[in-house]
XYZ file of C-alpha atoms in Angstrom:
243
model
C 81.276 106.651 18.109
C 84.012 104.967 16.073
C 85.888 102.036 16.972
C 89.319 103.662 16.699
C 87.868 105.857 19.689
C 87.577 102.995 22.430
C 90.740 101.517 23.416
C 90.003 97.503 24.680
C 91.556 97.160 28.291
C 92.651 93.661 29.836
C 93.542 93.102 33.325
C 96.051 90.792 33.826
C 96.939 91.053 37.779
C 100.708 89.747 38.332
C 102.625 88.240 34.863
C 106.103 87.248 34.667
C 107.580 89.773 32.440
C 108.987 87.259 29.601
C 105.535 85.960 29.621
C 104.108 89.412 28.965
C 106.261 90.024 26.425
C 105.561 87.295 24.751
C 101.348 88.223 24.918
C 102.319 91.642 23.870
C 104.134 90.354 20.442
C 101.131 88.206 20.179
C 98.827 91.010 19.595
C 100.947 93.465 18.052
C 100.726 90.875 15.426
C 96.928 90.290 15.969
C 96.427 94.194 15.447
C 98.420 94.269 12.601
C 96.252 91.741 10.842
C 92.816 93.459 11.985
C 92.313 90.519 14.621
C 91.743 92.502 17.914
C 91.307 96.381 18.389
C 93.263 98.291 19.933
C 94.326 97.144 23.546
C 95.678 98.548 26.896
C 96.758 95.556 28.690
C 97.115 96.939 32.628
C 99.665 94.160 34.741
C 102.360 93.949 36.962
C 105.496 92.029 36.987
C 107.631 90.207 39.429
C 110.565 92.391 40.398
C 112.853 93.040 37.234
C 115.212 95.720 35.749
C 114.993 95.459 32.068
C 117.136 97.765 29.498
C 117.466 98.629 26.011
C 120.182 98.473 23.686
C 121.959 102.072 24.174
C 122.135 101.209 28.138
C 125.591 101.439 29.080
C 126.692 98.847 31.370
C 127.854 101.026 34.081
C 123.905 102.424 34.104
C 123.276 98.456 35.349
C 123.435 97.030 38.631
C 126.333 95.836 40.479
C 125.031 92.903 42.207
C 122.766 90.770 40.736
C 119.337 91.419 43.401
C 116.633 91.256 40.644
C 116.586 89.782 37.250
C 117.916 91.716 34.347
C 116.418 91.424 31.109
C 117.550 93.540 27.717
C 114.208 94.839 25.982
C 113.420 95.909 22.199
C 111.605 99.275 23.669
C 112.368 103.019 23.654
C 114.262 104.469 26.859
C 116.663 103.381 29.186
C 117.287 101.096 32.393
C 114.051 100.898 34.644
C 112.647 98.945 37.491
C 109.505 96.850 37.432
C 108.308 95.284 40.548
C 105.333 94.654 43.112
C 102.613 98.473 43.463
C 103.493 99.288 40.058
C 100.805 99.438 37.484
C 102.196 98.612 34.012
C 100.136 99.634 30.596
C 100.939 98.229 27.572
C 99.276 99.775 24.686
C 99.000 98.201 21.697
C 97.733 100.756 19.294
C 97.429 100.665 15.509
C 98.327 104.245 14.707
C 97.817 104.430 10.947
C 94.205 104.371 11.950
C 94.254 106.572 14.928
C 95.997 109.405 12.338
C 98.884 112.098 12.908
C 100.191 112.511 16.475
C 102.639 111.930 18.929
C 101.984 109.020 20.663
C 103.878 109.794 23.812
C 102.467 113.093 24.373
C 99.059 111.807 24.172
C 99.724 108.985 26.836
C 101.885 111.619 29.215
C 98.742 114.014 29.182
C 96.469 111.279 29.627
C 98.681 110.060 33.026
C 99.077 113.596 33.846
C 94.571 114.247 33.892
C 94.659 110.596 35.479
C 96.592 111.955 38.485
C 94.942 115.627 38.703
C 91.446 113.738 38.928
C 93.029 112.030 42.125
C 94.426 115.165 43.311
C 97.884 115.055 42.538
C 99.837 117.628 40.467
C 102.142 116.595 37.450
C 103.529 117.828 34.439
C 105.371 116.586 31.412
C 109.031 117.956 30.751
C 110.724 118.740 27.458
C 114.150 117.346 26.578
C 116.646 120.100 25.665
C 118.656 119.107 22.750
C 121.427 117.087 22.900
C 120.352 115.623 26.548
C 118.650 112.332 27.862
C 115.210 111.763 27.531
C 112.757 113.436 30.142
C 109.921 111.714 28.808
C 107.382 110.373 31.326
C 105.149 112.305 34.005
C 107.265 114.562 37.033
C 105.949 116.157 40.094
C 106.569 120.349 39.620
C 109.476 119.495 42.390
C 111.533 117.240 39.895
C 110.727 113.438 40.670
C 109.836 111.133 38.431
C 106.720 109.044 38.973
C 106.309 107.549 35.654
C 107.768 106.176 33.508
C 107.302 105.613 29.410
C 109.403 103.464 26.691
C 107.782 102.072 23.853
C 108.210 100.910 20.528
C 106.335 101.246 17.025
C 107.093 98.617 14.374
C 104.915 98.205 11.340
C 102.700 101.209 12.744
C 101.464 99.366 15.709
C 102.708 100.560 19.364
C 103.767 98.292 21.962
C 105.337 98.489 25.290
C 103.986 101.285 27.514
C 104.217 102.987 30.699
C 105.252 102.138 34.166
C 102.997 104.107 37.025
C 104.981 103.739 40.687
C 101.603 103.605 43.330
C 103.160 101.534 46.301
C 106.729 100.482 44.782
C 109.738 99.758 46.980
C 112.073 103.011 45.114
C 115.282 101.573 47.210
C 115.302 99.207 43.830
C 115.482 102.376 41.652
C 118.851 103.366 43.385
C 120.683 100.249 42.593
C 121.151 101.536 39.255
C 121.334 104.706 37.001
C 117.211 104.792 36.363
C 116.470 106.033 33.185
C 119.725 106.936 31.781
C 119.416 110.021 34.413
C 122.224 110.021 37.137
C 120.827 110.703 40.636
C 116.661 110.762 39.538
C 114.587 110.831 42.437
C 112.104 108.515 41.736
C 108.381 109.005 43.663
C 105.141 106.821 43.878
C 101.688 108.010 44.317
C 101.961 106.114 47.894
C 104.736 108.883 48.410
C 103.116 111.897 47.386
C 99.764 111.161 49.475
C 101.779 111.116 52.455
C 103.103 114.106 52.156
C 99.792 115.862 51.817
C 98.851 114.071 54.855
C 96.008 111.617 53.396
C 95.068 108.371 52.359
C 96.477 106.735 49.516
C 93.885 107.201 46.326
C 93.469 102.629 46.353
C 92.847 102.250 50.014
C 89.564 101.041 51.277
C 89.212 104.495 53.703
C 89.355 106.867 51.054
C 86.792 105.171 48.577
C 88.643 105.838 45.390
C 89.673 102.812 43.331
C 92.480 103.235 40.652
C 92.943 100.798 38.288
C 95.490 99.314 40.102
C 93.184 97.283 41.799
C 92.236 94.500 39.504
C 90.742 90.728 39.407
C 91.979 87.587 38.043
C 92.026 86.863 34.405
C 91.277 89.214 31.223
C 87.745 91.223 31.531
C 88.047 93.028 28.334
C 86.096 95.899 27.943
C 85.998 99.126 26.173
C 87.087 102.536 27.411
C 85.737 105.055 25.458
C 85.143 109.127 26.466
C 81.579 109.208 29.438
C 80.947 111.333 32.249
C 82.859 108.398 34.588
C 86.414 108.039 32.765
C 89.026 110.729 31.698
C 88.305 112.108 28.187
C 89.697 115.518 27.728
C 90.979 116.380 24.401
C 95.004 117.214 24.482
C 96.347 120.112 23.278
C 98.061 118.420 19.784
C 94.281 117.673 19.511
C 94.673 113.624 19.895
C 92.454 112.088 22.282
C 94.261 111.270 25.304
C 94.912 108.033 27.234
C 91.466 106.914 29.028
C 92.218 105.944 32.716
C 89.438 105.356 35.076
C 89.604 106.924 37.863
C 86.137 105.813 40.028
């Protein structure tokens, strides 16, 4: 199998998003250089809304309840706070070849989900509008979502996966550049089909989600136990575990 197969993941548990940023410029550099391989760092952050440069300031919050921090990524205003799994991939994309990046990480959420039973689908933006990229459910809500930047060839940022998050937050502001988005978490959706949450001790099933202390590095690269499938624009797709 080659290297530029296996993606090296690092659990992180809770960081202070300045902090993370900060790790996340320190291996983009890294990867650049040939230092590390290619990394998906999984974390999440104290509550914070961060935005990028083409947010209006009307998208932003009135009052001042969580931090607000301006960000060099792709996309638009977004929440991050406590039962959200962040990803950060750090990907060197000259070696990986021809593809779009974002497709490959939406259809890699999307088989994530299916293999814990819930149903979502990528949307396409019509021209002219605001970005739907991220991962819906077929009814219209968002329950991910993606911004990211490549700079030299090398990806950062990531994606932003809502399991148990408080989505009051998301309605303090215009979320992702989309007026009135109905943001969802997996939490959500699994009570609606009248069943445990896929994380909780009584059904069994751990996501990743549910991490340790400290970085345990380790590959993830196509077996019988992790989500492999090939997508469609023939790029291997994000490998989640889902067991």
């Amino acid at each position: 199998m080659r290297a530029v197969d296996c993606v090296e993941r690092v659990d992180l548990g809770e960081v202070p998003y300045e902090d993370a940023v900060r790790d996340m410029t320190d291996w983009v550099a890294r990867r650049r250089a040939g230092e590390i391989p290619d990394r998906l760092a999984l974390l999440s952050h104290p509550p914070v809304i961060t935005y990028g440069s083409r947010t209006p300031p009307a998208e932003l919050p009135a009052g001042l309840t969580v931090p607000l921090v301006p960000v060099d990524r792709g996309g638009q205003a977004t929440y991050h706070g406590p039962g959200q799994l962040i990803g950060y991939l750090v990907l060197n994309l000259r070696e990986r070849g021809p593809g779009d990046i974002v497709r490959w990480v939406e259809n890699g959420l999307i088989a994530a989900c299916a293999d814990l039973g819930f149903e979502t689908v990528r949307r396409d933006t019509p021209p002219g509008a605001q970005s739907l990229v991220g991962v819906w459910t077929p009814d219209g809500r968002k329950l991910v979502s993606i911004g990211m930047r490549i700079r030299g060839g090398v990806t950062s940022h990531g994606f932003a996966l809502n399991i148990t998050s408080d989505l009051v937050e998301f309605t303090r502001f215009v979320a992702c550049g989309l007026p009135g988005v109905a943001m969802t978490s997996l939490a959500e959706l699994a009570a609606e089909q009248g069943r445990p949450a896929p994380w909780s001790r009584r059904s069994g099933t751990r996501w990743p989600g549910r991490w340790g202390r400290g970085r345990r590095p380790y590959a993830l690269c196509p077996n019988p136990g992790v989500m492999g499938h090939h997508g469609q624009d023939g790029q291997r797709p994000l490998v989640l575990e889902a067991s």
